[in-house]
Coordinates of C-alpha atoms in Angstrom, one line a residue:
Chain X
X77 CA -19.1 -0.4 25.6
X78 CA -20.5 2.3 23.5
X79 CA -18.5 4.5 21.2
X80 CA -20.1 7.8 20.2
X81 CA -19.2 10.8 18.1
X82 CA -20.9 14.2 18.5
X83 CA -20.4 17.0 16.0
X84 CA -17.3 15.2 14.6
X85 CA -15.6 17.3 12.1
X86 CA -12.3 16.4 10.4
X87 CA -10.3 18.4 7.9
X88 CA -7.4 17.0 6.0
X89 CA -5.0 19.3 4.1
X90 CA -7.4 22.2 4.7
X91 CA -10.4 20.3 3.1
X92 CA -13.3 19.3 5.2
X93 CA -13.7 15.5 5.0
X94 CA -16.2 14.9 7.8
X95 CA -18.8 17.6 8.7
X96 CA -20.6 17.3 12.0
X97 CA -21.1 13.6 12.3
X98 CA -23.3 12.4 15.2
X99 CA -23.0 8.7 15.6
X100 CA -23.4 6.1 18.3
X101 CA -22.0 2.6 17.9
X102 CA -23.8 0.1 20.1
X103 CA -22.2 -3.0 21.6
X104 CA -23.4 -6.3 20.4
X105 CA -24.2 -5.1 16.9
X106 CA -22.6 -4.8 13.5
X107 CA -22.7 -1.3 12.2
X108 CA -22.0 -0.9 8.5
X109 CA -20.5 2.3 7.1
X110 CA -21.4 2.6 3.5
X111 CA -21.1 5.3 0.9
X112 CA -19.5 6.0 -2.4
X113 CA -15.8 6.5 -2.9
X114 CA -14.6 9.6 -1.1
X115 CA -17.7 9.8 1.2
X116 CA -15.5 9.8 4.3
X117 CA -15.9 6.2 5.5
X118 CA -12.2 5.6 6.1
X119 CA -11.7 9.0 7.7
X120 CA -14.6 8.4 10.1
X121 CA -13.1 5.0 11.0
X122 CA -9.7 6.5 11.5
X123 CA -11.2 9.2 13.7
X124 CA -13.0 6.6 15.8
X125 CA -9.7 4.7 16.1
X126 CA -8.1 8.0 17.2
X127 CA -5.3 7.8 14.7
X128 CA -6.0 11.2 13.3
X129 CA -6.7 14.5 15.0
X130 CA -10.2 15.9 14.8
X131 CA -11.0 19.6 14.1
X132 CA -14.2 19.8 16.1
X133 CA -16.6 17.6 18.1
X134 CA -15.9 14.9 20.5
X135 CA -15.7 11.1 20.5
X136 CA -16.6 9.3 23.7
X137 CA -16.1 5.8 24.9
X138 CA -18.6 5.0 27.7
X139 CA -19.3 8.7 28.1
X140 CA -15.6 9.5 28.6
X141 CA -13.8 11.5 25.8
X142 CA -11.5 9.2 23.9
X143 CA -8.6 11.7 24.3
X144 CA -8.9 11.3 28.1
X145 CA -8.3 7.5 28.0
X146 CA -4.8 6.2 28.7
X147 CA -3.4 5.0 25.4
X148 CA -2.8 1.5 26.5
X149 CA -6.3 1.1 28.0
X150 CA -7.8 2.5 24.8
X151 CA -5.7 0.1 22.7
X152 CA -6.9 -2.9 24.7
X153 CA -10.6 -1.9 24.1
X154 CA -10.6 -0.6 20.5
X155 CA -8.9 -2.6 17.7
X156 CA -8.5 -1.0 14.3
X157 CA -7.9 -2.8 11.1
X158 CA -6.6 -0.3 8.5
X159 CA -7.6 -0.5 4.9
X160 CA -5.3 -2.7 2.8
X161 CA -3.6 -3.7 6.0
X162 CA 0.0 -3.2 4.9
X163 CA 3.0 -5.1 6.3
X164 CA 6.6 -3.8 5.8
X165 CA 8.7 -6.8 6.9
X166 CA 8.5 -10.5 5.8
X167 CA 7.5 -11.7 9.2
X168 CA 5.8 -15.0 10.1
X169 CA 2.0 -14.9 10.2
X170 CA 2.0 -16.0 13.9
X171 CA 4.2 -13.0 14.8
X172 CA 2.0 -10.6 12.9
X173 CA -1.1 -11.9 14.8
X174 CA 0.9 -11.8 18.0
X175 CA 1.3 -8.0 17.5
X176 CA -2.4 -7.7 18.5
X177 CA -1.3 -8.6 22.1
X178 CA 1.1 -5.7 22.4
X179 CA -1.4 -3.5 24.4
X180 CA -1.7 -6.3 26.9
X181 CA 2.0 -7.2 27.4
X182 CA 3.8 -6.0 30.5
X183 CA 7.1 -4.3 29.6
X184 CA 10.0 -6.7 29.1
X185 CA 7.8 -9.7 29.8
X186 CA 7.1 -12.5 27.3
X187 CA 3.5 -13.2 26.5
X188 CA 1.4 -15.2 29.0
X189 CA -0.8 -18.2 28.4
X190 CA -3.8 -15.9 27.9
X191 CA -1.9 -14.2 25.1
X192 CA -1.1 -17.5 23.4
X193 CA -4.7 -18.5 23.6
X194 CA -5.9 -15.2 22.1
X195 CA -3.4 -15.6 19.2
X196 CA -4.4 -19.1 18.5
X197 CA -8.2 -18.4 18.7
X198 CA -7.7 -15.5 16.2
X199 CA -5.8 -17.8 13.9
X200 CA -8.5 -20.4 14.0
X201 CA -11.4 -18.0 13.7
X202 CA -10.0 -16.4 10.6
X203 CA -9.1 -19.8 9.1
X204 CA -5.3 -19.0 8.8
X205 CA -3.9 -21.5 11.4
X206 CA -2.4 -23.5 8.6
X207 CA -0.5 -20.4 7.4
X208 CA 1.0 -19.7 10.9
X209 CA 4.6 -20.3 9.9
X210 CA 4.3 -18.7 6.5
X211 CA 6.0 -15.4 5.6
X212 CA 3.2 -12.8 5.5
X213 CA 4.5 -11.2 2.3
X214 CA 4.2 -14.4 0.3
X215 CA 0.5 -14.8 1.0
X216 CA -2.2 -14.0 -1.5
X217 CA -4.2 -10.8 -0.9
X218 CA -7.1 -12.6 0.5
X219 CA -5.0 -14.6 2.9
X220 CA -3.2 -11.5 4.0
X221 CA -6.5 -9.7 4.7
X222 CA -7.6 -12.6 6.9
X223 CA -4.2 -12.6 8.8
X224 CA -4.6 -8.9 9.4
X225 CA -8.1 -9.4 10.7
X226 CA -6.7 -12.1 13.0
X227 CA -4.2 -9.6 14.3
X228 CA -7.1 -7.2 15.2
X229 CA -9.1 -10.1 16.8
X230 CA -6.1 -11.1 18.8
X231 CA -6.5 -7.8 20.7
X232 CA -9.8 -9.3 22.1
X233 CA -11.3 -5.8 21.8
X234 CA -14.7 -4.5 22.9
X235 CA -14.9 -2.3 19.9
X236 CA -13.7 -3.6 16.5
X237 CA -13.2 -1.1 13.7
X238 CA -12.6 -2.8 10.4
X239 CA -11.9 -0.9 7.1
X240 CA -13.0 -3.0 4.2
X241 CA -12.2 -6.4 5.7
X242 CA -13.7 -8.3 2.8
X243 CA -12.1 -6.3 -0.1
X244 CA -10.2 -8.8 -2.2
X245 CA -11.6 -11.9 -0.6
X246 CA -13.1 -14.8 -2.5
X247 CA -16.9 -15.3 -2.0
X248 CA -16.3 -18.1 0.6
X249 CA -14.1 -16.0 2.7
X250 CA -16.3 -12.9 2.3
X251 CA -19.1 -14.8 3.8
X252 CA -16.9 -16.4 6.5
X253 CA -15.5 -13.0 7.5
X254 CA -18.9 -11.4 7.7
X255 CA -20.2 -14.3 9.8
X256 CA -17.2 -13.9 12.0
X257 CA -18.0 -10.2 12.5
X258 CA -21.5 -11.2 13.5
X259 CA -20.1 -13.7 15.9
X260 CA -18.0 -11.0 17.5
X261 CA -21.1 -8.8 17.8
X262 CA -23.0 -11.7 19.4
X263 CA -20.3 -11.9 22.0
X264 CA -21.0 -8.2 22.9
X265 CA -18.3 -6.5 20.7
X266 CA -19.3 -3.2 19.0
X267 CA -18.4 -3.9 15.4
X268 CA -18.0 -1.1 12.9
X269 CA -17.2 -2.1 9.3
X270 CA -16.9 -0.2 6.1
X271 CA -18.2 -2.0 3.1
X272 CA -18.7 -1.4 -0.6
X273 CA -20.7 -4.5 -1.1
X274 CA -24.3 -3.5 -0.5
X275 CA -25.5 -7.0 -0.7
X276 CA -23.3 -8.1 2.2
X277 CA -24.1 -4.9 4.1
X278 CA -27.8 -5.6 3.8
X279 CA -27.5 -9.2 5.0
X280 CA -24.9 -9.0 7.7
X281 CA -25.2 -5.6 9.3
X282 CA -27.7 -4.7 12.1
X283 CA -27.5 -1.1 11.3
X284 CA -26.2 0.9 8.3
X285 CA -24.8 4.4 8.2
X286 CA -24.8 5.9 4.7
X287 CA -22.2 8.6 4.4
X288 CA -22.2 11.1 1.5
X289 CA -19.8 14.0 1.2
X290 CA -18.8 13.9 4.8
X291 CA -22.3 13.9 6.2
X292 CA -24.6 11.1 7.3
X293 CA -27.2 10.8 4.6
X294 CA -29.2 8.0 6.2
X295 CA -29.0 5.8 9.2
X296 CA -31.0 2.8 10.5
X297 CA -31.7 -0.8 9.9
X298 CA -30.7 -2.0 6.4
X299 CA -34.2 -2.0 4.9
X300 CA -34.7 1.6 6.0
X301 CA -31.3 2.8 4.5
X302 CA -31.1 0.8 1.3
X303 CA -34.3 2.3 -0.2
X304 CA -34.6 3.3 -3.8
X305 CA -34.5 7.1 -3.2
X306 CA -31.4 6.9 -0.9
X307 CA -29.6 4.4 -3.3
X308 CA -30.3 6.8 -6.1
X309 CA -29.2 10.0 -4.4
X310 CA -26.2 8.7 -2.4
X311 CA -24.9 5.9 -4.7
X312 CA -26.4 6.9 -8.1
X313 CA -27.6 3.3 -8.5
X314 CA -30.9 1.4 -8.8
X315 CA -31.0 -1.9 -7.0
X316 CA -33.1 -5.1 -7.2
X317 CA -34.6 -6.1 -3.9
X318 CA -35.7 -9.6 -3.0
X319 CA -36.4 -12.0 -0.2
X320 CA -35.1 -15.4 0.6
X321 CA -35.8 -17.5 3.7
X322 CA -37.1 -14.5 5.6
X323 CA -34.1 -12.4 4.8
X324 CA -34.2 -9.5 2.3
X325 CA -31.4 -8.9 -0.1
X326 CA -30.2 -6.1 -2.3
X327 CA -28.3 -6.2 -5.6
X328 CA -27.1 -3.0 -7.2
X329 CA -28.4 -3.3 -10.8
X330 CA -27.8 -0.3 -12.9
X331 CA -26.6 3.3 -12.8
X332 CA -29.0 6.2 -12.5
X333 CA -27.8 9.6 -13.7
X334 CA -26.7 12.0 -11.0
X335 CA -28.9 15.1 -11.1
X336 CA -27.3 17.1 -8.4
X337 CA -23.6 16.8 -9.0
X338 CA -23.0 20.6 -9.0
X339 CA -24.8 21.2 -5.8
X340 CA -22.9 18.4 -4.1
X341 CA -19.5 19.7 -5.3
X342 CA -19.2 21.9 -2.2
X343 CA -17.4 19.6 0.1
X344 CA -14.3 17.8 -0.8
X345 CA -13.9 14.1 -1.5
X346 CA -10.8 12.4 -0.4
X347 CA -9.1 9.7 -2.4
X348 CA -8.5 7.5 0.6
X349 CA -11.8 5.8 0.3
Chain O
X116 CA -11.6 -23.9 18.9
X117 CA -8.2 -25.3 19.9
X118 CA -7.6 -27.2 16.7
X119 CA -4.1 -28.3 17.4
X120 CA -3.2 -28.7 21.0
X121 CA 0.3 -27.7 21.8
X122 CA 0.8 -25.1 19.1
X123 CA 1.0 -22.6 21.9
X124 CA 4.7 -23.0 22.5
X125 CA 5.3 -22.9 18.7
X126 CA 3.4 -19.7 18.3
X127 CA 5.8 -17.7 20.4
X128 CA 9.0 -19.5 21.3
X129 CA 10.2 -17.1 24.0
X130 CA 12.9 -19.4 25.3
X131 CA 14.7 -19.5 22.0
X132 CA 14.8 -15.7 21.7
X133 CA 17.9 -15.6 23.9
X134 CA 19.9 -18.1 21.9
X135 CA 21.2 -15.6 19.3
X136 CA 22.2 -12.9 21.8
X137 CA 24.0 -15.4 23.9
X138 CA 26.0 -16.8 21.0
X139 CA 26.8 -13.3 19.8
X140 CA 27.9 -12.3 23.3
X141 CA 30.2 -15.3 23.5
X142 CA 31.7 -14.6 20.1
X143 CA 32.2 -11.0 21.2
X144 CA 34.0 -12.1 24.4
X145 CA 36.3 -14.2 22.2
X146 CA 36.9 -11.4 19.8
X147 CA 37.7 -9.1 22.7
X148 CA 40.3 -11.5 24.0
X149 CA 41.8 -11.8 20.5
X150 CA 41.9 -8.1 20.2
X151 CA 44.3 -7.9 23.2
X152 CA 46.8 -9.9 21.2
X153 CA 46.8 -7.7 18.1
X154 CA 49.4 -5.1 17.9
X155 CA 53.0 -4.4 16.9
X156 CA 54.4 -6.0 20.1
X157 CA 53.9 -9.7 20.2
X158 CA 52.8 -11.0 23.6
X159 CA 52.1 -14.4 24.9
X160 CA 48.8 -15.3 26.6
X161 CA 50.7 -15.5 29.9
X162 CA 52.2 -12.0 29.5
X163 CA 48.8 -10.6 28.6
X164 CA 47.1 -12.3 31.6
X165 CA 49.8 -11.0 33.9
X166 CA 49.5 -7.5 32.5
X167 CA 45.7 -7.6 32.9
X168 CA 46.1 -8.6 36.6
X169 CA 48.6 -5.8 36.9
X170 CA 51.0 -4.9 39.6
X171 CA 54.1 -5.3 37.5
X172 CA 54.2 -1.8 36.2
X173 CA 56.2 -3.0 33.2
X174 CA 55.9 -2.2 29.5
X175 CA 53.5 -5.0 28.9
X176 CA 51.1 -3.6 31.4
X177 CA 51.3 -0.2 29.8
X178 CA 50.7 -1.6 26.4
X179 CA 47.7 -3.7 27.5
X180 CA 46.0 -1.2 29.8
X181 CA 46.7 2.0 28.0
X182 CA 46.5 0.9 24.4
X183 CA 44.8 -2.4 23.8
X184 CA 42.1 -2.5 26.4
X185 CA 40.8 1.0 25.7
X186 CA 40.9 0.3 21.9
X187 CA 39.1 -3.0 22.3
X188 CA 36.4 -1.4 24.6
X189 CA 36.0 1.5 22.2
X190 CA 35.5 -0.8 19.2
X191 CA 32.8 -2.7 21.1
X192 CA 31.0 0.5 22.3
X193 CA 31.1 2.2 18.9
X194 CA 30.2 -1.0 17.0
X195 CA 27.2 -1.6 19.3
X196 CA 26.1 2.0 18.9
X197 CA 26.3 1.9 15.1
X198 CA 24.6 -1.5 14.9
X199 CA 21.8 -0.6 17.3
X200 CA 21.0 2.8 15.8
X201 CA 21.0 1.3 12.3
X202 CA 18.5 -1.3 13.4
X203 CA 16.3 1.3 15.1
X204 CA 16.4 3.7 12.1
X205 CA 15.5 0.8 9.8
X206 CA 12.6 -0.1 11.9
X207 CA 11.4 3.5 12.3
X208 CA 11.3 4.3 8.6
X209 CA 10.6 0.7 7.6
X210 CA 13.5 0.6 5.1
X211 CA 16.5 -1.7 5.3
X212 CA 18.8 0.9 3.8
X213 CA 18.6 3.4 6.7
X214 CA 22.0 3.6 8.3
X215 CA 23.7 6.4 10.3
X216 CA 26.8 6.6 8.0
X217 CA 24.9 6.3 4.7
X218 CA 22.3 8.9 5.8
X219 CA 24.9 11.5 6.8
X220 CA 24.1 11.3 10.5
X221 CA 27.8 10.2 11.2
X222 CA 29.0 13.0 8.9
X223 CA 26.9 15.6 10.7
X224 CA 28.1 14.3 14.0
X225 CA 31.7 14.7 12.7
X226 CA 30.9 18.3 11.8
X227 CA 29.5 18.9 15.3
X228 CA 32.6 17.4 16.9
X229 CA 34.9 19.4 14.6
X230 CA 33.2 22.6 15.5
X231 CA 33.5 21.8 19.2
X232 CA 37.2 20.8 18.8
X233 CA 38.5 23.7 16.7
X234 CA 36.4 26.4 18.3
X235 CA 38.2 25.6 21.5
X236 CA 35.2 24.4 23.5
X237 CA 36.7 21.0 23.7
X238 CA 39.6 22.4 25.6
X239 CA 37.3 24.1 28.1
X240 CA 35.5 21.0 29.2
X241 CA 35.8 17.3 28.3
X242 CA 32.2 16.7 27.3
X243 CA 32.2 19.5 24.7
X244 CA 33.4 17.1 22.0
X245 CA 30.7 14.4 22.4
X246 CA 28.1 17.1 22.9
X247 CA 29.1 18.7 19.6
X248 CA 28.9 15.3 17.9
X249 CA 25.5 14.6 19.5
X250 CA 24.1 18.0 18.4
X251 CA 25.3 17.4 14.8
X252 CA 23.7 13.9 14.8
X253 CA 20.4 15.1 16.3
X254 CA 20.2 17.9 13.7
X255 CA 20.8 15.4 10.9
X256 CA 18.2 12.9 12.0
X257 CA 15.6 15.6 12.4
X258 CA 16.5 17.0 9.0
X259 CA 16.2 13.5 7.5
X260 CA 12.8 12.8 9.0
X261 CA 11.6 16.1 7.7
X262 CA 13.1 15.5 4.2
X263 CA 12.0 11.9 3.7
X264 CA 8.7 11.8 5.7
X265 CA 7.7 9.3 8.3
X266 CA 7.5 6.2 6.1
X267 CA 10.4 6.7 3.7
X268 CA 10.7 5.2 0.3
X269 CA 14.1 4.0 -0.7
X270 CA 14.5 6.8 -3.2
X271 CA 13.6 9.7 -0.9
X272 CA 15.6 8.2 2.0
X273 CA 18.8 7.8 -0.1
X274 CA 18.3 11.3 -1.7
X275 CA 17.8 12.9 1.7
X276 CA 20.9 11.0 3.0
X277 CA 23.0 12.2 0.0
X278 CA 21.9 15.8 0.7
X279 CA 22.7 15.6 4.4
X280 CA 26.0 13.8 4.0
X281 CA 27.3 16.2 1.3
X282 CA 26.3 19.2 3.4
X283 CA 27.9 17.8 6.5
X284 CA 31.1 16.9 4.5
X285 CA 31.3 20.3 3.0
X286 CA 30.8 22.1 6.3
X287 CA 33.4 19.9 8.0
X288 CA 35.9 20.7 5.3
X289 CA 35.1 24.4 5.6
X290 CA 35.4 24.4 9.4
X291 CA 38.9 22.7 9.1
X292 CA 39.9 25.1 6.3
X293 CA 39.1 28.1 8.4
X294 CA 40.8 26.7 11.4
X295 CA 44.0 28.6 12.4
X296 CA 45.6 25.3 13.4
X297 CA 48.1 24.4 10.6
X298 CA 47.6 20.7 11.1
X299 CA 43.8 20.9 10.9
X300 CA 43.7 20.0 7.3
X301 CA 45.3 16.6 7.9
X302 CA 42.8 16.0 10.7
X303 CA 40.1 15.8 8.0
X304 CA 41.4 12.3 7.4
X305 CA 40.7 11.3 11.0
X306 CA 37.1 12.7 11.0
X307 CA 36.1 11.5 7.6
X308 CA 37.7 8.0 7.6
X309 CA 37.5 7.0 11.2
X310 CA 40.1 5.4 13.4
X311 CA 40.4 3.8 16.8
X312 CA 44.1 4.3 17.1
X313 CA 45.7 6.1 20.1
X314 CA 42.5 6.4 22.1
X315 CA 42.7 6.4 25.9
X316 CA 40.5 5.4 28.8
X317 CA 39.3 9.0 29.0
X318 CA 37.8 8.5 25.5
X319 CA 36.2 5.2 26.7
X320 CA 34.6 6.9 29.7
X321 CA 33.4 9.9 27.7
X322 CA 31.9 7.7 25.0
X323 CA 30.2 5.3 27.4
X324 CA 28.7 8.1 29.5
X325 CA 26.9 9.5 26.4
X326 CA 26.1 6.2 24.7
X327 CA 24.4 4.5 27.6
X328 CA 21.5 6.9 27.8
X329 CA 21.2 6.7 24.1
X330 CA 21.1 2.9 24.2
X331 CA 18.3 3.0 26.8
X332 CA 16.3 5.4 24.6
X333 CA 16.9 3.2 21.5
X334 CA 15.9 0.0 23.3
X335 CA 12.7 1.7 24.7
X336 CA 11.2 1.8 21.2
X337 CA 11.6 -2.0 20.8
X338 CA 7.9 -2.9 20.8
X339 CA 6.8 0.2 18.9
X340 CA 9.1 -0.9 16.0
X341 CA 7.3 -4.2 16.0
X342 CA 4.0 -2.5 15.9
X343 CA 5.2 -0.2 13.1
X344 CA 5.6 -3.2 10.8
X345 CA 1.9 -2.8 10.3
X346 CA 2.1 0.9 9.5
X347 CA 1.6 4.1 11.5
X348 CA -2.2 3.9 11.9
X349 CA -2.1 0.3 13.2
X350 CA 0.8 1.1 15.5
X351 CA -1.1 4.1 17.0
X352 CA -4.2 2.0 17.5
X353 CA -2.0 -0.5 19.4
X354 CA -1.3 2.2 21.9
X355 CA 2.0 3.7 20.8
X356 CA 2.5 7.4 20.8
X357 CA 4.5 7.8 17.6
X358 CA 5.7 11.3 18.4
X359 CA 7.3 10.0 21.5
X360 CA 8.7 7.0 19.6
X361 CA 10.3 9.3 17.0
X362 CA 11.7 11.6 19.7
X363 CA 13.3 8.7 21.5
X364 CA 14.7 7.2 18.3
X365 CA 16.1 10.6 17.2
X366 CA 17.8 11.4 20.5
X367 CA 18.9 7.8 21.1
X368 CA 20.6 7.8 17.7
X369 CA 22.1 11.3 18.4
X370 CA 23.5 10.2 21.7
X371 CA 24.9 6.9 20.4
X372 CA 26.2 8.0 17.0
X373 CA 27.3 11.5 18.2
X374 CA 29.4 10.0 21.0
X375 CA 30.8 7.3 18.7
X376 CA 31.9 9.7 16.0
X377 CA 33.3 12.3 18.4
X378 CA 35.9 9.7 19.6
X379 CA 36.5 7.7 16.4
X380 CA 35.4 9.8 13.4
X381 CA 32.9 8.4 11.0
X382 CA 32.8 4.6 10.5
X383 CA 30.3 3.7 8.0
X384 CA 28.2 0.6 6.9
X385 CA 28.3 -1.2 10.3
X386 CA 24.7 -0.1 10.9
X387 CA 23.7 -1.4 7.4
X388 CA 25.5 -4.7 7.2
X389 CA 24.9 -6.0 10.7
X390 CA 21.1 -5.6 10.9
X391 CA 20.8 -7.0 7.4
X392 CA 22.9 -10.1 8.2
X393 CA 21.1 -10.8 11.5
X394 CA 17.5 -10.0 10.4
X395 CA 16.8 -13.6 9.1
X396 CA 18.1 -15.0 12.4
X397 CA 15.5 -13.1 14.5
X398 CA 12.5 -14.0 12.3
X399 CA 12.7 -10.5 10.6
X400 CA 11.2 -8.9 13.7
X401 CA 12.4 -5.3 14.1
X402 CA 12.2 -5.4 17.9
X403 CA 14.2 -8.6 18.4
X404 CA 16.8 -7.3 15.9
X405 CA 17.9 -4.5 18.4
X406 CA 19.9 -6.6 20.9
X407 CA 21.3 -8.8 18.2
X408 CA 22.4 -5.8 16.1
X409 CA 24.1 -4.1 19.1
X410 CA 26.1 -7.3 19.9
X411 CA 26.7 -8.0 16.2
X412 CA 27.9 -4.4 15.6
X413 CA 30.3 -4.7 18.5
X414 CA 31.6 -8.0 17.2
X415 CA 32.1 -6.8 13.6
X416 CA 33.9 -3.6 14.6
X417 CA 36.1 -5.5 17.0
X418 CA 37.1 -8.0 14.3
X419 CA 37.6 -5.2 11.8
X420 CA 39.9 -3.4 14.2
X421 CA 41.9 -6.6 14.7
X422 CA 42.3 -6.8 10.9
X423 CA 43.5 -3.2 10.8
X424 CA 46.2 -4.0 13.3
X425 CA 47.2 -7.2 11.5
X426 CA 47.7 -5.3 8.3
X427 CA 50.4 -3.2 10.0
X428 CA 53.3 -2.6 9.7
X429 CA 53.0 -0.3 6.8
X430 CA 50.8 2.8 6.5
X431 CA 47.8 2.3 8.9
X432 CA 44.6 1.5 7.0
X433 CA 41.9 3.5 8.7
X434 CA 39.1 1.4 10.1
X435 CA 36.5 3.5 8.3
X436 CA 38.2 2.9 5.0
X437 CA 38.1 -0.9 5.6
X438 CA 34.4 -0.9 6.6
X439 CA 33.6 1.1 3.5
X440 CA 35.6 -1.2 1.3
X441 CA 33.4 -4.2 2.3
X442 CA 30.3 -2.2 3.1
X443 CA 29.8 -0.3 -0.1
X444 CA 29.7 -3.4 -2.4
X445 CA 27.3 -5.0 0.2
X446 CA 25.1 -1.9 -0.1
X447 CA 25.1 -2.2 -3.9
X448 CA 24.0 -5.8 -3.8
X449 CA 21.3 -4.9 -1.3
X450 CA 20.1 -2.1 -3.5
X451 CA 20.0 -4.4 -6.5
X452 CA 18.0 -7.0 -4.6
X453 CA 15.5 -4.5 -3.3
X454 CA 15.0 -3.3 -6.9
X455 CA 14.4 -6.8 -8.0
X456 CA 11.9 -7.4 -5.3
X457 CA 10.1 -4.2 -6.1
X458 CA 9.7 -5.1 -9.8

């Protein structure tokens, strides 16, 4: 299934956060949203997840405006993992992951075998099965992040929107989570992920969308987006590029001075991101 | 992928979910029976059984059917309403201190009922009293949600509650002061302290008629409250319309608490204590807490009302005073524990 945005504009508190975004998220690929703090990555993901209202433009899922989809159908197709993935009650891990099945449950009916299977698969895939009976609030930040990803995977979505799923993870689990997202894409899921780590973005994403001040600054395969001019103008960094085993990698190396700060000040930056 | 075969049943033990409600219901039935024995006239089990079956038209039958049965039923209905709405409010604002009494919802309902009573509307038609209570309660919940925001921190929630309860208390006192009825001032005690004494079957019917739709509304947000454990964005993305959820929680609370207060006055802390005690027994899940809290609230208020009657003779201790006497220290301990967890 394809999720697309046309002319997407979002204002929060009277300030424009996203300004005329045109974006298409293909199935079977990992699309990475990158950009500096306040570029609008989180807002774009929230808009795609239809958890905030949009000022102008339209988001479509398979050519049908998202707003026209019944909520439950939409919730079965699109899973959204919020940034920081909060949890307000000291619930068992398995119960948290089971919440991903809510869009699939018939009213007043207990979960069926398919639900149990989805929950268990998600626990196994994110390497948290051994934590299934633990209280989620006693986990480390990295463990909790994986549990929340398991919750999103338990939906068995066709579109997965993950906001910084590797933030706070140790290197092992960063690589495992990125590989997991690739696996999802290989199964035909349209994966959208916001990332701050350009090295992971370059290696694991099929496409990158670089946001800057609420607009798309560059879009395409990683090698076309993570070029020196774009890294300098969008991120104000210079990077080292290299190759290993047929894969190219990028490591942000040092800061380059921003030359056009005043000109860019026009559109607001939000603190969400 | 299936690393450990057989974990399936462990992941979601649906069969065990009914154990706690069944135990609570059995205890409630026992407490209800016990409640029929409590009163100034001592009666044997045989006399009570004969009075329940009826046909004798003697003094025992009058005592049982006109005093003790309605009182017991009211304690159950009101306790269930308070426990259930406490659990729903706590799940909605994701804060274990949300409670109809503490937040001033009961106080505002009392104000609504007082206005209906002393303006003479209650004399015109029977439902004016609960309608007034429900209007007051609905106003209070809306005001609270506006004041404290959708995901309330403990501080803003308690402050908003203080504001709403003092306003409601002052308005109730004002309405009673201005009333031409010379006995109105003494009625303050009833509305502010709560009592189940001298209620009739008419009160039971009136309360039940308003509470049942409220309960349905409150139970309808069961799964949304589970989803809200993950925050509003995640709950929305799981397919829940949060505006509709809030609407149902507000009006469910208004119906249940408004009707409760209009027949008994304000009885506090049931909605705080009961969900807190039961939460560990339902795996901390906000959705599963609802049925347990309704039954637990009914049980606790029935038992408290038995204690009230056992303390007689002597001046009647109002049931609201008794719940506050054990509820307020409970609240303080809870507050201290939350502060310790936060630091």
